Amino acid sequence: MKKRTLLIGAAILVIVVLIILRKQGIIGSAGEVLEVETDVVTRGDIIETVTASGKVQPVTMVKISPEVPGEIIELLVKEGQTVKKGDLLLRINPDIYQAAVNRAEAALNSARANLSTAKATLLEAEKVYKRNQPLKASGAISPGEFDAIERAFNVAKFQAEAAEYQLKSAEASYKEARDNLRRTTIYAPIDGLVSKLNVEVGERVVGTAQMAGTEVMRIVDLSEMEVVTEVNENDINKIKIGDSVSIEVDAVSDKPFYGHVTRVAYSSTSNPLNQQQVSTDQITNFEVRIRIHPASYAHLVEKTKYPFKPGMSAAVEIFCQKVENALRVPVRAVTVRSDSASARVKVEEQNKDNAFECVFVVDGNKAQLRKVEIGIQDENYFEIRKGLSENEKIIIGPYTVVNQKLKHNSPIKIKSEKDKSEK
């Protein structure tokens, strides 16, 4: 009975081992011939690109906000109007600010008069003090009388100093009142166009010198435009300032414009430092700014002075890196294997999940797995830095065969052109 049980257990163990070995490709796959498509390793240029979408906006855009609150009594511009630096844009009711200037001016004059009085009192007290010093020494006046004279002199000095401080305070208040009165008239800070107007005559606006008040309008310089876009964290390190860019703005032209990267953000658009909780699945993007070269749309300026309008949608292709005469293979040829046993090949310096990139090379009627080191890529090719040689025949399809079925030394049959056309 025991012997029979042992035999059954051994048989089950053998079956399990055979199943495992078959799954790993060690046995049982020799009879399955896989039809494959092939290509060869070639040399050529590879340009790595990053694509993104964004919005067109002016390089220079100024938000106009008042520094003092009040009622708008005069508005001298309209939306879409061109302005020059220094042009008057609007006025805020100055009555309360003019009254404040008058009060501050009166306080300033009073402080000046007080200082003059304090200086005269000090001068007189100093004369009395100096005149009585010899009398004290000769005993002509008592020590108590001289102490009173000395105290009066010291008090006069302190009052004169206080009057000087009061004058400085009054001068500062007067200057602040005049500045606030000046701020009731707002002028254009740059040459440009009023792209947005948010107020009308009679509206009240809020504003302080310490913080931005009501945004009353925006002035933009449409002679220099840029695209503001966001790039995924997986691609952001590929981009550097100065990279060339192809820009498509369908609303303006069906031909691309050109530009270059002027800014790559160092902090994400959703900075986790400013959030209490951040999801691990959250997509992290970084802002990239791209200047549009005026020469690329100069032909459009003849028809309309400003062909681009703020907020237009744009698609960009950033040219990050170029490798000339690179050893390359089609993107379809590169696959990933995560188990060296199933691939029947020894892999050194494996990472935690043992995943590595590889290409299957045609070796007679078998597929030979070859570990490769890849570099940059474009839409069609991967750069091969190590693992392959030029003109080697490689397997590029079908997709399921390359990515799932092929093992090291798998029997293969190369599809003929007739087979491909029939399918």
Coordinates of C-alpha atoms in Angstrom, one line a residue:
M1 CA 0.0 0.0 0.0
K2 CA 2.8 2.4 1.0
K3 CA 4.7 1.5 -2.2
R4 CA 1.6 2.3 -4.3
T5 CA 1.1 5.6 -2.6
L6 CA 4.7 6.5 -3.2
L7 CA 4.4 5.6 -6.9
I8 CA 1.3 7.8 -7.3
G9 CA 3.0 10.7 -5.6
A10 CA 6.1 10.4 -7.7
A11 CA 3.9 10.3 -10.9
I12 CA 2.1 13.5 -9.8
L13 CA 5.4 15.2 -9.1
V14 CA 6.8 14.2 -12.5
I15 CA 3.6 15.6 -14.2
V16 CA 3.9 18.9 -12.3
V17 CA 7.6 19.2 -13.2
L18 CA 6.8 18.5 -16.8
I19 CA 4.1 21.2 -16.9
I20 CA 6.4 23.7 -15.3
L21 CA 9.3 22.9 -17.7
R22 CA 6.9 23.2 -20.6
K23 CA 5.6 26.6 -19.5
Q24 CA 9.2 27.7 -19.1
G25 CA 10.0 26.6 -22.6
I26 CA 12.6 24.1 -21.6
I27 CA 10.8 21.2 -23.1
G28 CA 7.9 20.6 -25.3
S29 CA 8.2 23.6 -27.7
A30 CA 10.4 22.0 -30.3
G31 CA 7.5 20.8 -32.4
E32 CA 5.8 24.2 -32.6
V33 CA 7.0 26.2 -35.6
L34 CA 6.2 29.9 -35.4
E35 CA 5.7 31.9 -38.6
V36 CA 7.5 35.2 -38.3
E37 CA 8.2 38.5 -40.1
T38 CA 11.8 39.7 -40.4
D39 CA 13.9 42.8 -41.1
V40 CA 17.6 43.7 -40.7
V41 CA 19.6 45.9 -38.4
T42 CA 20.4 49.1 -40.2
R43 CA 22.1 52.4 -39.6
G44 CA 20.4 55.8 -39.9
D45 CA 19.6 59.0 -38.0
I46 CA 17.2 58.9 -35.1
I47 CA 15.5 62.0 -33.7
E48 CA 13.9 61.6 -30.3
T49 CA 10.8 63.8 -29.9
V50 CA 8.2 64.7 -27.3
T51 CA 4.7 65.7 -28.3
A52 CA 2.2 67.7 -26.3
S53 CA -0.6 70.2 -26.6
G54 CA -1.0 73.6 -25.1
K55 CA -2.3 77.2 -25.5
V56 CA -0.9 80.2 -27.3
Q57 CA -0.3 83.3 -25.2
P58 CA 1.8 86.5 -25.4
V59 CA 5.3 86.4 -23.9
T60 CA 4.5 89.7 -22.2
M61 CA 1.1 90.0 -20.5
V62 CA 0.4 92.6 -17.8
K63 CA -2.6 92.4 -15.4
I64 CA -3.7 95.9 -14.5
S65 CA -4.9 96.2 -10.9
P66 CA -5.4 99.5 -8.9
E67 CA -3.4 100.1 -5.8
V68 CA -6.2 102.1 -4.1
P69 CA -9.9 101.4 -3.8
G70 CA -12.7 103.6 -5.2
E71 CA -15.2 104.3 -7.9
I72 CA -14.1 104.4 -11.6
I73 CA -15.1 107.8 -12.9
E74 CA -13.4 107.7 -16.3
L75 CA -12.4 104.8 -18.6
L76 CA -10.5 105.8 -21.7
V77 CA -9.9 102.5 -23.5
K78 CA -11.9 99.7 -25.0
E79 CA -11.2 96.0 -25.4
G80 CA -9.0 95.4 -28.5
Q81 CA -7.6 98.9 -28.4
T82 CA -3.9 99.5 -29.0
V83 CA -2.1 101.6 -26.4
K84 CA 1.3 103.1 -25.9
K85 CA 3.4 103.1 -22.7
G86 CA 2.3 106.0 -20.6
D87 CA -1.3 106.4 -22.1
L88 CA -4.0 107.2 -19.5
L89 CA -6.2 104.1 -19.0
L90 CA -8.7 105.1 -16.3
R91 CA -9.3 107.4 -13.3
I92 CA -10.6 106.5 -9.8
N93 CA -12.6 109.2 -7.9
P94 CA -9.8 111.2 -6.2
D95 CA -12.0 113.2 -3.7
I96 CA -11.2 111.3 -0.5
Y97 CA -7.5 111.1 -1.5
Q98 CA -7.3 114.8 -2.2
A99 CA -8.9 115.4 1.2
A100 CA -6.3 113.1 2.8
V101 CA -3.5 115.1 1.1
N102 CA -5.0 118.3 2.5
R103 CA -5.1 116.9 6.0
A104 CA -1.6 115.5 5.7
E105 CA -0.3 118.9 4.4
A106 CA -1.9 120.7 7.4
A107 CA -0.4 118.2 9.8
L108 CA 3.0 118.7 8.1
N109 CA 2.8 122.4 8.5
S110 CA 1.8 122.0 12.2
A111 CA 4.8 119.7 12.8
R112 CA 7.1 122.2 11.2
A113 CA 5.8 125.0 13.5
N114 CA 6.1 122.7 16.5
L115 CA 9.7 122.0 15.6
S116 CA 10.5 125.7 15.3
T117 CA 8.9 126.4 18.7
A118 CA 10.8 123.5 20.3
K119 CA 14.1 124.7 18.9
A120 CA 13.5 128.2 20.2
T121 CA 12.6 126.9 23.6
L122 CA 15.7 124.7 23.6
L123 CA 17.9 127.7 22.6
E124 CA 16.5 129.8 25.4
A125 CA 16.9 127.0 28.0
E126 CA 20.5 126.4 26.9
K127 CA 21.3 130.1 27.4
V128 CA 19.8 130.1 30.9
Y129 CA 21.7 126.9 31.7
K130 CA 25.1 128.2 30.6
R131 CA 24.5 131.6 32.3
N132 CA 23.8 129.9 35.7
Q133 CA 26.7 127.5 35.6
P134 CA 29.3 130.1 37.0
L135 CA 26.7 131.3 39.6
K136 CA 26.4 127.7 40.9
A137 CA 30.2 127.4 41.2
S138 CA 30.4 130.7 43.1
G139 CA 27.5 129.8 45.4
A140 CA 25.3 132.7 44.1
I141 CA 22.4 130.3 43.6
S142 CA 21.5 127.3 45.5
P143 CA 22.0 123.7 44.2
G144 CA 18.2 123.3 44.1
E145 CA 17.7 126.3 41.9
F146 CA 20.4 125.1 39.5
D147 CA 18.9 121.6 39.3
A148 CA 15.6 123.1 38.2
I149 CA 17.3 125.1 35.5
E150 CA 19.2 121.9 34.3
R151 CA 16.0 119.9 34.2
A152 CA 14.3 122.5 32.1
F153 CA 17.2 122.4 29.7
N154 CA 17.1 118.6 29.4
V155 CA 13.3 118.7 28.9
A156 CA 13.7 121.2 26.1
K157 CA 16.2 118.9 24.4
F158 CA 13.8 116.0 24.5
Q159 CA 11.0 118.1 23.2
A160 CA 13.1 119.3 20.3
E161 CA 14.0 115.7 19.4
A162 CA 10.3 114.6 19.6
A163 CA 9.3 117.5 17.4
E164 CA 11.9 116.3 14.8
Y165 CA 10.4 112.8 14.8
Q166 CA 6.9 114.2 14.5
L167 CA 8.0 116.2 11.5
K168 CA 9.5 113.1 9.8
S169 CA 6.2 111.2 10.5
A170 CA 4.2 114.0 9.1
E171 CA 6.4 114.1 6.0
A172 CA 5.9 110.4 5.5
S173 CA 2.1 110.7 5.9
Y174 CA 2.1 113.5 3.4
K175 CA 4.1 111.5 0.9
E176 CA 1.8 108.5 1.3
A177 CA -1.3 110.7 0.8
R178 CA 0.2 112.2 -2.4
D179 CA 1.1 108.7 -3.7
N180 CA -2.4 107.5 -3.1
L181 CA -3.8 110.5 -4.9
R182 CA -1.4 109.7 -7.8
R183 CA -2.5 106.1 -7.9
T184 CA -6.1 107.2 -8.7
T185 CA -4.9 107.6 -12.3
I186 CA -3.6 104.4 -14.0
Y187 CA -1.3 104.5 -17.1
A188 CA -0.3 101.8 -19.5
P189 CA 3.0 100.2 -18.4
I190 CA 3.9 98.8 -21.8
D191 CA 3.0 99.2 -25.5
G192 CA 0.4 96.6 -26.4
L193 CA -3.2 95.8 -26.9
V194 CA -6.1 95.7 -24.3
S195 CA -7.0 92.0 -24.5
K196 CA -9.4 91.9 -21.6
L197 CA -11.5 94.7 -20.0
N198 CA -13.4 93.7 -16.8
V199 CA -14.9 97.0 -15.5
E200 CA -17.1 99.8 -16.6
V201 CA -17.5 103.4 -15.5
G202 CA -19.3 103.6 -12.1
E203 CA -18.0 100.3 -10.7
R204 CA -16.1 100.2 -7.5
V205 CA -12.7 98.5 -7.4
V206 CA -10.6 97.1 -4.5
G207 CA -6.9 97.7 -4.2
T208 CA -4.1 98.1 -1.7
A209 CA -0.4 98.8 -2.1
Q210 CA 0.4 95.5 -0.3
M211 CA -1.7 93.1 -2.5
A212 CA -3.2 92.9 -5.9
G213 CA -6.7 94.4 -6.2
T214 CA -9.4 94.0 -8.7
E215 CA -8.1 93.1 -12.1
V216 CA -9.5 95.8 -14.3
M217 CA -7.9 94.9 -17.6
R218 CA -5.0 93.1 -19.3
I219 CA -2.5 94.5 -21.8
V220 CA -0.6 92.1 -24.0
D221 CA 2.3 92.5 -26.5
L222 CA 1.2 90.3 -29.4
S223 CA 4.4 90.9 -31.3
E224 CA 6.0 88.0 -29.3
M225 CA 4.0 84.8 -28.8
E226 CA 4.7 81.5 -27.0
V227 CA 3.0 78.2 -26.4
V228 CA 2.5 77.1 -22.8
T229 CA 2.2 73.3 -22.5
E230 CA 2.5 70.6 -19.9
V231 CA 4.8 67.5 -20.3
N232 CA 4.6 64.3 -18.4
E233 CA 7.2 63.5 -15.8
N234 CA 8.4 60.5 -17.9
D235 CA 9.4 62.9 -20.7
I236 CA 10.4 66.1 -18.9
N237 CA 14.1 65.2 -18.4
K238 CA 14.5 64.7 -22.2
I239 CA 13.7 68.4 -22.8
K240 CA 16.2 71.2 -22.4
I241 CA 16.2 74.9 -23.0
G242 CA 17.0 75.7 -26.7
D243 CA 15.4 72.5 -28.2
S244 CA 13.8 73.1 -31.6
V245 CA 10.0 72.8 -31.8
S246 CA 7.5 72.3 -34.6
I247 CA 4.2 74.0 -33.7
E248 CA 0.8 73.5 -35.3
V249 CA -2.0 76.0 -34.7
D250 CA -4.9 74.8 -36.9
A251 CA -6.9 78.0 -36.3
V252 CA -4.2 80.0 -38.0
S253 CA -2.6 77.8 -40.7
D254 CA -2.4 74.2 -41.9
K255 CA 1.4 74.6 -42.1
P256 CA 3.6 74.3 -39.0
F257 CA 5.4 77.1 -37.3
Y258 CA 8.8 76.8 -35.6
G259 CA 10.2 77.8 -32.2
H260 CA 12.4 76.8 -29.4
V261 CA 12.1 75.9 -25.7
T262 CA 12.6 78.9 -23.4
R263 CA 11.6 77.5 -20.0
V264 CA 11.4 74.1 -18.4
A265 CA 9.8 74.1 -15.0
Y266 CA 11.5 72.5 -12.0
S267 CA 8.3 72.1 -10.0
S268 CA 5.3 70.2 -11.2
T269 CA 2.0 72.0 -12.0
S270 CA 0.4 70.2 -9.1
N271 CA 3.2 70.6 -6.5
P272 CA 2.7 67.8 -3.8
L273 CA 4.4 70.0 -1.2
N274 CA 1.2 72.2 -1.3
Q275 CA -1.2 69.3 -0.8
Q276 CA -2.0 67.3 2.3
Q277 CA -2.7 64.1 0.4
V278 CA -1.3 63.1 -3.0
S279 CA -2.6 60.1 -4.9
T280 CA 0.1 57.7 -6.1
D281 CA -1.9 57.4 -9.4
Q282 CA -1.9 61.2 -9.9
I283 CA -0.4 62.2 -13.2
T284 CA 2.5 64.7 -12.7
N285 CA 3.1 67.2 -15.4
F286 CA 5.7 70.0 -15.7
E287 CA 5.2 73.3 -17.5
V288 CA 7.2 74.0 -20.7
R289 CA 7.2 77.3 -22.5
I290 CA 8.0 77.6 -26.2
R291 CA 8.7 80.8 -28.1
I292 CA 7.3 81.0 -31.6
H293 CA 9.8 82.4 -34.1
P294 CA 8.3 85.5 -35.8
A295 CA 10.0 84.6 -39.0
S296 CA 7.9 81.5 -39.3
Y297 CA 4.6 83.5 -39.5
A298 CA 5.9 86.7 -41.1
H299 CA 4.0 85.8 -44.3
L300 CA 0.7 86.0 -42.3
V301 CA 1.4 89.4 -40.8
E302 CA 0.8 91.0 -44.2
K303 CA -2.9 89.8 -44.0
T304 CA -3.4 90.5 -40.3
K305 CA -1.1 92.3 -37.9
Y306 CA -1.6 89.7 -35.1
P307 CA -2.4 86.2 -36.5
F308 CA -2.3 84.6 -33.1
K309 CA -4.8 85.3 -30.4
P310 CA -4.3 84.4 -26.7
G311 CA -5.9 81.1 -25.9
M312 CA -5.6 79.4 -29.3
S313 CA -4.9 75.6 -29.1
A314 CA -1.6 74.4 -30.3
A315 CA 0.1 71.0 -30.8
V316 CA 3.9 70.9 -30.4
E317 CA 6.6 68.4 -31.3
I318 CA 9.8 69.0 -29.4
F319 CA 13.0 67.7 -31.0
C320 CA 15.0 66.6 -27.9
Q321 CA 18.0 64.6 -29.2
K322 CA 19.5 63.4 -32.5
V323 CA 21.9 60.5 -33.1
E324 CA 23.4 60.4 -36.5
N325 CA 24.2 57.1 -38.2
A326 CA 22.8 55.1 -35.3
L327 CA 22.6 51.3 -35.2
R328 CA 18.8 50.9 -35.2
V329 CA 16.0 48.4 -35.3
P330 CA 12.2 48.8 -35.9
V331 CA 10.2 49.5 -32.7
R332 CA 8.3 46.2 -33.3
A333 CA 11.5 44.2 -32.9
V334 CA 12.1 45.2 -29.2
T335 CA 10.4 43.2 -26.5
V336 CA 10.8 42.6 -22.8
R337 CA 11.3 39.3 -21.0
S338 CA 11.0 39.1 -17.2
D339 CA 12.0 35.5 -16.6
S340 CA 15.5 34.3 -17.6
A341 CA 14.5 30.7 -17.1
S342 CA 11.6 30.8 -19.6
A343 CA 13.8 32.6 -22.1
R344 CA 16.6 29.9 -21.6
V345 CA 19.3 32.6 -21.5
K346 CA 21.5 33.8 -18.7
V347 CA 21.1 37.5 -17.9
E348 CA 23.7 39.3 -15.8
E349 CA 22.9 42.3 -13.5
Q350 CA 19.2 41.6 -13.4
N351 CA 17.0 44.1 -11.7
K352 CA 14.4 43.1 -9.1
D353 CA 11.8 41.8 -11.5
N354 CA 14.5 40.4 -13.8
A355 CA 13.0 42.4 -16.7
F356 CA 15.3 43.1 -19.6
E357 CA 14.9 44.4 -23.2
C358 CA 15.8 42.0 -26.0
V359 CA 15.5 41.3 -29.7
F360 CA 15.1 37.9 -31.4
V361 CA 17.7 37.2 -34.1
V362 CA 17.2 34.7 -36.9
D363 CA 19.7 31.9 -36.6
G364 CA 18.9 29.4 -39.4
N365 CA 15.5 28.1 -38.6
K366 CA 15.5 29.1 -35.0
A367 CA 15.1 32.4 -33.0
Q368 CA 18.0 33.4 -30.8
L369 CA 17.2 35.7 -27.9
R370 CA 19.6 38.6 -27.7
K371 CA 19.7 41.0 -24.8
V372 CA 20.2 44.6 -26.0
E373 CA 20.9 48.0 -24.6
I374 CA 18.7 50.6 -26.2
G375 CA 19.2 54.3 -26.5
I376 CA 16.8 56.9 -27.8
Q377 CA 13.8 56.2 -30.1
D378 CA 11.6 57.9 -32.6
E379 CA 8.2 56.8 -34.0
N380 CA 9.7 54.0 -36.0
Y381 CA 13.1 53.0 -34.6
F382 CA 15.0 52.2 -31.4
E383 CA 18.7 53.0 -31.2
I384 CA 20.8 49.9 -30.3
R385 CA 23.9 50.7 -28.2
K386 CA 24.9 47.1 -27.5
G387 CA 23.9 43.6 -28.4
L388 CA 23.4 43.6 -32.2
S389 CA 25.5 44.2 -35.4
E390 CA 24.6 45.8 -38.6
N391 CA 22.7 43.7 -41.2
E392 CA 21.8 41.0 -38.7
K393 CA 18.4 39.5 -39.5
I394 CA 15.8 40.1 -36.8
I395 CA 12.2 39.2 -36.0
I396 CA 9.7 42.0 -36.0
G397 CA 6.3 40.3 -36.0
P398 CA 3.6 39.3 -35.6
Y399 CA 3.1 41.2 -32.4
T400 CA 1.8 38.2 -30.3
V401 CA 4.6 36.0 -31.5
V402 CA 7.4 38.5 -30.6
N403 CA 5.9 39.6 -27.3
Q404 CA 4.4 36.3 -26.0
K405 CA 5.3 33.1 -27.9
L406 CA 8.9 33.3 -28.9
K407 CA 11.5 31.6 -26.7
H408 CA 15.2 31.2 -27.0
N409 CA 15.9 28.6 -29.8
S410 CA 12.2 28.5 -30.8
P411 CA 11.7 26.9 -34.2
I412 CA 10.6 29.5 -36.8
K413 CA 9.4 29.8 -40.4
I414 CA 9.9 33.1 -42.2
K415 CA 6.8 34.4 -43.9
S416 CA 7.1 34.8 -47.6
E417 CA 5.9 38.0 -49.4
K418 CA 3.1 35.8 -50.8
D419 CA 2.0 34.8 -47.3
K420 CA 2.0 38.4 -46.2
S421 CA -0.1 39.6 -49.1
E422 CA -2.7 36.9 -48.7
K423 CA -3.2 37.9 -45.0

